[in-house]
Coordinates of C-alpha atoms in Angstrom, one line a residue:
M1 CA -90.5 -12.1 -66.3
A2 CA -91.8 -13.9 -63.3
G3 CA -88.3 -14.3 -61.9
N4 CA -87.2 -13.9 -58.3
P5 CA -88.1 -10.4 -57.0
F6 CA -85.0 -10.3 -54.7
S7 CA -82.5 -11.1 -57.5
F8 CA -82.2 -7.4 -58.3
I9 CA -81.3 -6.6 -54.7
K10 CA -78.7 -9.3 -54.5
D11 CA -77.2 -7.9 -57.7
I12 CA -76.9 -4.5 -56.1
I13 CA -75.3 -5.9 -53.0
A14 CA -72.9 -7.9 -55.1
I15 CA -71.9 -4.7 -56.9
K16 CA -71.6 -2.5 -53.8
T17 CA -69.5 -4.8 -51.6
P18 CA -66.3 -4.4 -53.5
K19 CA -66.6 -0.5 -53.0
K20 CA -66.9 -0.9 -49.3
S21 CA -63.8 -3.1 -49.1
T22 CA -61.8 -0.6 -51.1
L23 CA -62.9 2.2 -48.9
V24 CA -61.9 0.3 -45.7
L25 CA -58.6 -0.6 -47.2
R26 CA -57.9 3.0 -48.1
M27 CA -58.7 4.1 -44.6
I28 CA -56.3 1.5 -43.1
V29 CA -53.5 2.7 -45.4
F30 CA -54.2 6.3 -44.5
V31 CA -54.2 5.7 -40.8
F32 CA -51.0 3.6 -41.1
T33 CA -49.3 6.4 -43.2
M34 CA -50.3 9.0 -40.6
V35 CA -48.9 6.9 -37.7
C36 CA -45.6 6.4 -39.6
G37 CA -45.4 10.0 -40.4
V38 CA -45.9 11.0 -36.7
Y39 CA -43.3 8.5 -35.6
I40 CA -40.7 9.6 -38.1
C41 CA -41.3 13.3 -37.2
S42 CA -40.9 12.5 -33.5
I43 CA -37.5 10.7 -34.2
C44 CA -36.3 13.7 -36.2
L45 CA -37.3 16.1 -33.5
K46 CA -35.4 14.1 -30.9
Q47 CA -32.3 14.0 -33.1
I48 CA -32.5 17.7 -33.6
S49 CA -32.9 18.3 -29.9
T50 CA -30.1 16.0 -29.0
H51 CA -27.8 17.7 -31.5
G52 CA -28.7 21.1 -30.1
R53 CA -27.7 20.0 -26.5
A54 CA -24.6 18.0 -27.5
G55 CA -22.3 20.6 -26.1
F56 CA -23.8 20.2 -22.6
L57 CA -23.8 16.4 -22.4
D58 CA -21.3 14.4 -20.4
V59 CA -20.1 11.8 -22.9
P60 CA -18.8 8.7 -21.2
V61 CA -15.3 7.6 -22.2
I62 CA -14.8 3.9 -22.6
Q63 CA -11.6 3.0 -20.9
K64 CA -9.5 0.6 -22.9
P65 CA -8.2 -2.4 -20.8
C66 CA -4.6 -2.2 -19.8
P67 CA -2.2 -4.4 -21.8
E68 CA -1.1 -7.6 -20.1
P69 CA 2.2 -7.0 -18.3
Q70 CA 5.1 -9.1 -19.3
I71 CA 5.5 -11.1 -16.1
E72 CA 5.7 -14.7 -14.9
P73 CA 2.3 -16.3 -14.1
W74 CA 3.3 -16.6 -10.4
E75 CA 3.7 -12.8 -10.2
I76 CA 0.1 -12.0 -11.4
P77 CA -1.4 -11.9 -7.9
Y78 CA 1.2 -9.2 -6.9
V79 CA 0.5 -6.8 -9.8
H80 CA -2.4 -4.3 -9.3
Y81 CA -4.1 -1.5 -11.1
P82 CA -5.7 0.6 -8.2
I83 CA -8.4 3.2 -9.0
P84 CA -8.2 5.9 -6.4
K85 CA -11.4 7.6 -5.2
T86 CA -9.7 10.9 -4.5
Y87 CA -8.1 11.5 -7.9
S88 CA -7.5 10.1 -11.3
R89 CA -4.3 8.3 -12.1
A90 CA -4.6 9.6 -15.7
E91 CA -1.7 8.5 -17.8
C92 CA -0.5 6.3 -14.9
A93 CA -3.7 4.2 -14.9
C94 CA -2.0 1.3 -16.7
N95 CA 1.2 1.5 -14.7
P96 CA 1.1 -1.6 -12.5
V97 CA 1.5 -1.1 -8.7
R98 CA 2.9 -3.6 -6.2
Y99 CA 1.9 -3.6 -2.6
F100 CA 4.4 -4.0 0.3
V101 CA 4.8 -3.5 4.0
I102 CA 7.9 -3.1 6.2
L103 CA 7.6 -5.2 9.4
S104 CA 10.0 -4.2 12.1
I105 CA 10.5 -3.3 15.7
Q106 CA 11.4 0.1 17.1
R107 CA 15.0 1.4 16.8
S108 CA 15.9 -1.1 14.1
G109 CA 16.8 1.5 11.5
S110 CA 13.3 1.4 9.8
G111 CA 13.0 5.2 9.7
W112 CA 16.3 5.5 7.8
F113 CA 15.5 2.5 5.7
E114 CA 12.1 4.0 4.7
T115 CA 13.7 7.3 3.7
L116 CA 16.0 5.4 1.3
L117 CA 13.0 3.7 -0.3
N118 CA 11.1 7.0 -0.6
N119 CA 14.1 8.5 -2.4
H120 CA 13.1 6.2 -5.2
T121 CA 10.9 8.0 -7.8
N122 CA 8.4 5.2 -8.1
I123 CA 8.2 4.0 -4.4
S124 CA 5.8 5.5 -1.8
S125 CA 6.1 4.2 1.8
N126 CA 3.7 6.0 4.0
G127 CA 5.4 5.8 7.4
E128 CA 4.3 4.3 10.7
I129 CA 0.5 4.5 10.0
F130 CA -0.5 2.2 13.0
S131 CA 1.3 4.3 15.6
V132 CA -2.1 5.9 15.9
K133 CA -4.0 3.6 18.2
V134 CA -7.5 4.2 16.7
R135 CA -6.3 2.8 13.4
R136 CA -5.4 -0.5 15.0
S137 CA -8.3 -0.7 17.5
N138 CA -9.8 -3.7 15.8
I139 CA -9.4 -5.7 12.6
S140 CA -12.0 -3.7 10.8
T141 CA -10.2 -0.4 11.3
I142 CA -7.0 -2.1 10.3
V143 CA -8.4 -3.4 7.0
E144 CA -10.1 -0.1 6.3
T145 CA -6.8 1.7 6.7
L146 CA -4.9 -0.8 4.5
D147 CA -7.5 -0.5 1.8
K148 CA -7.1 3.2 1.7
I149 CA -3.3 3.0 1.6
Y150 CA -3.2 0.3 -1.2
N151 CA -5.9 2.1 -3.2
L152 CA -3.5 5.1 -3.3
D153 CA -6.0 7.2 -1.4
W154 CA -3.6 7.8 1.6
L155 CA -2.1 11.2 0.9
S156 CA 1.2 11.9 2.7
S157 CA 4.6 13.4 2.1
A158 CA 5.5 10.1 0.5
S159 CA 2.9 10.4 -2.3
K160 CA 4.6 10.7 -5.7
N161 CA 3.8 13.0 -8.6
E162 CA 5.4 10.3 -10.8
C163 CA 3.7 7.0 -11.6
T164 CA 3.8 5.0 -8.4
A165 CA 5.1 1.4 -9.0
A166 CA 5.2 0.3 -5.3
V167 CA 3.1 1.5 -2.3
G168 CA 3.3 0.5 1.3
L169 CA 3.9 1.4 4.9
K170 CA 6.0 0.7 8.0
W171 CA 4.4 -1.4 10.6
M172 CA 5.9 -2.2 14.0
L173 CA 5.3 -5.7 15.6
N174 CA 3.7 -4.1 18.7
Q175 CA 1.1 -2.1 16.8
G176 CA -1.7 -4.6 16.6
L177 CA 0.2 -6.8 14.1
M178 CA 0.8 -9.8 16.3
Q179 CA -2.7 -9.7 18.0
H180 CA -4.4 -9.9 14.6
H181 CA -1.8 -11.8 12.7
A182 CA -4.2 -14.5 11.3
E183 CA -6.5 -12.0 9.7
I184 CA -3.6 -9.8 8.5
V185 CA -1.8 -12.7 6.9
E186 CA -5.1 -13.6 5.1
Y187 CA -5.4 -10.0 3.9
F188 CA -1.7 -9.9 2.7
N189 CA -2.1 -13.2 0.8
A190 CA -5.5 -12.2 -0.8
W191 CA -4.3 -8.9 -2.0
G192 CA -0.8 -9.8 -2.9
V193 CA 1.1 -7.8 -0.3
S194 CA 4.8 -8.4 -0.2
V195 CA 6.5 -8.3 3.2
I196 CA 9.9 -6.8 4.0
F197 CA 11.2 -7.9 7.4
L198 CA 13.8 -5.4 8.8
F199 CA 15.6 -6.4 12.0
R200 CA 19.0 -5.8 13.7
R201 CA 21.4 -8.7 14.2
N202 CA 23.1 -6.9 17.2
L203 CA 20.3 -6.5 19.7
L204 CA 22.6 -4.9 22.2
R205 CA 23.1 -1.9 19.9
R206 CA 19.4 -1.8 19.4
M207 CA 19.0 -1.6 23.2
I208 CA 21.4 1.3 23.4
S209 CA 19.3 3.1 20.8
V210 CA 16.0 2.4 22.7
L211 CA 17.3 3.6 26.0
A212 CA 18.9 6.7 24.5
N213 CA 15.6 7.6 22.7
L214 CA 13.6 7.1 25.8
Y215 CA 15.9 9.4 27.7
D216 CA 15.6 12.1 25.1
R217 CA 11.8 12.0 25.2
D218 CA 12.1 13.6 28.6
A219 CA 15.4 15.4 28.4
K220 CA 14.8 16.9 24.9
L221 CA 18.5 17.6 24.4
L222 CA 18.1 19.4 21.0
N223 CA 16.9 22.9 22.1
G224 CA 14.0 21.5 24.1
T225 CA 12.8 19.2 21.2
H226 CA 12.7 15.5 21.1
K227 CA 14.0 13.9 17.9
S228 CA 14.1 10.3 17.1
H229 CA 16.0 10.9 13.9
V230 CA 18.4 13.7 13.0
H231 CA 19.7 15.3 9.7
S232 CA 23.0 16.9 10.8
P233 CA 26.2 15.5 12.4
H234 CA 26.0 18.2 15.1
E235 CA 22.6 17.0 16.3
A236 CA 23.8 13.4 16.1
E237 CA 26.8 14.2 18.3
I238 CA 24.7 15.9 21.0
L239 CA 22.4 12.9 21.2
A240 CA 25.3 10.4 21.2
N241 CA 26.8 12.0 24.2
Y242 CA 24.2 10.3 26.4
K243 CA 25.5 6.9 27.4
P244 CA 22.9 4.7 29.0
M245 CA 23.3 2.4 31.9
I246 CA 22.0 -1.1 31.2
N247 CA 20.3 -3.2 33.8
A248 CA 22.6 -6.2 33.8
T249 CA 20.1 -8.4 35.6
L250 CA 17.4 -7.9 33.0
L251 CA 19.7 -7.8 30.0
I252 CA 19.6 -11.4 28.9
P253 CA 15.8 -11.8 29.5
N254 CA 15.2 -8.6 27.4
L255 CA 17.4 -9.8 24.6
K256 CA 15.7 -13.2 24.7
Q257 CA 12.2 -11.5 24.5
V258 CA 13.2 -9.6 21.4
E259 CA 14.5 -12.7 19.8
E260 CA 11.3 -14.6 20.6
T261 CA 9.1 -11.8 19.2
T262 CA 11.0 -11.7 15.9
A263 CA 11.0 -15.4 15.6
K264 CA 7.2 -15.5 16.2
A265 CA 6.7 -12.8 13.5
L266 CA 8.7 -14.7 11.0
E267 CA 6.6 -17.9 11.8
Y268 CA 3.3 -16.1 11.6
F269 CA 4.0 -14.5 8.2
K270 CA 6.0 -17.2 6.6
S271 CA 3.2 -18.0 4.1
T272 CA 3.5 -14.4 2.6
Q273 CA 5.9 -13.5 -0.1
H274 CA 8.7 -11.9 1.9
I275 CA 12.3 -11.0 2.2
I276 CA 14.4 -10.6 5.4
V277 CA 16.8 -7.6 5.6
Y278 CA 19.2 -6.7 8.4
Y279 CA 20.1 -3.2 9.4
E280 CA 23.8 -4.0 9.5
D281 CA 23.8 -5.1 5.9
V282 CA 22.0 -2.0 4.8
V283 CA 24.6 0.2 6.6
K284 CA 27.4 -1.5 4.7
N285 CA 25.6 -1.3 1.4
N286 CA 22.7 1.1 1.2
T287 CA 22.0 0.6 -2.5
L288 CA 19.0 -1.7 -1.6
I289 CA 19.4 -3.4 -5.0
D290 CA 17.8 -6.6 -3.6
I291 CA 14.9 -4.6 -2.3
Q292 CA 14.4 -2.8 -5.5
D293 CA 14.5 -6.0 -7.4
F294 CA 12.0 -7.6 -4.9
L295 CA 9.5 -4.8 -5.6
K296 CA 10.2 -4.9 -9.3
V297 CA 11.0 -1.2 -9.7
P298 CA 13.8 0.3 -11.8
R299 CA 17.2 0.3 -10.1
R300 CA 18.1 3.8 -8.8
Q301 CA 20.8 5.1 -6.5
L302 CA 19.2 5.9 -3.2
T303 CA 20.2 8.4 -0.6
S304 CA 18.9 9.6 2.8
R305 CA 19.3 12.9 4.7
Q306 CA 19.2 11.1 8.0
V307 CA 22.5 10.9 10.0
K308 CA 23.4 7.9 12.1
I309 CA 23.5 8.8 15.9
H310 CA 25.6 6.0 17.6
K311 CA 28.9 5.3 15.9
G312 CA 32.1 3.7 16.8
S313 CA 32.9 0.9 19.2
I314 CA 30.0 -0.3 21.3
S315 CA 32.1 -0.2 24.6
S316 CA 32.2 3.6 24.3
Q317 CA 28.4 3.9 24.3
I318 CA 27.5 2.1 27.6
T319 CA 28.2 3.6 31.0
N320 CA 28.5 0.3 32.8
W321 CA 30.3 -1.6 30.0
D322 CA 32.1 -3.9 32.5
D323 CA 28.9 -5.2 33.9
V324 CA 27.4 -5.8 30.5
Q325 CA 30.5 -7.6 29.3
K326 CA 30.6 -9.8 32.4
T327 CA 26.9 -10.7 31.9
L328 CA 27.1 -11.7 28.2
K329 CA 30.4 -13.5 28.2
G330 CA 30.0 -17.3 27.8
T331 CA 26.4 -16.8 26.4
H332 CA 25.3 -17.0 22.8
Y333 CA 24.9 -13.2 23.0
E334 CA 28.6 -12.7 23.5
S335 CA 29.0 -11.9 19.8
F336 CA 27.1 -8.7 20.4
L337 CA 30.1 -7.4 22.4
H338 CA 32.5 -7.6 19.4
A339 CA 30.2 -7.2 16.3
D340 CA 30.9 -3.8 14.9
Y341 CA 30.6 -1.6 11.8
R342 CA 32.3 1.6 11.1
K343 CA 29.7 3.5 9.0

């Protein structure tokens, strides 16, 4: 009976402790259950809210990558899929586009040549873009302009409703091209731009065209309007009535200068993918099959509304023909006196 007086208290503590542990455990489970319940409810509310606003959300559309074109490995740098900033190409997005540029000099038939190209459903050539001086003021403005053209953001009469397969422009050698040739060649090679050189073999005929065009700028023979190109035989006949007088003293130096300029251009841009075309060949056969193949577009029959101005023998188009003939005889330019075509 004289046992330890605290043994009873210890027994009570030993009995109570399990009850405290159970209570704490229940409280933990209760709190956890409440937290889970609140979380699940919040998720459900978010889903209901999202479902209610579904009609007003812009659901992004994941664009499928375009299928690989069936081309040779060397052609890959010349095939592009531009994404214009000004409109969507929609069903044409996976239609590959090739970039090109026509390099030429004034009065070499480039205007007529370009109208033939633009007659093709899938070709867009945007004209003499760099005739505007501000666009060629420095290499930055040149690159900015080229980027806009090749990204299909340059809207002009040449823009097509059909899927464009080739896009480019016409660029004269004296429009900033030669001054910035190194940077431009680098750009062409980096972006896979194909070059089409268009020149005339008979530089004497070109000179006649240059002088006649300069005369008409002041004379404005067509009802007070200057036209570099015409669309009717009647207008062509009026302009062809003017027969320029050629400075015989400066004739050979002028011809030599044009030769040197074209040779320099060919040298500068020889590292680009290019093709050389002569106006005389296009006159004889204007199907441009070789150019269509070069640009990898479907072959089409091409036509132009432009009418040739100077026709017939070259001797009938120069006022001082005897002086010109005497100057060129015995030189390597003598062939210009006889070379002719009838179209």
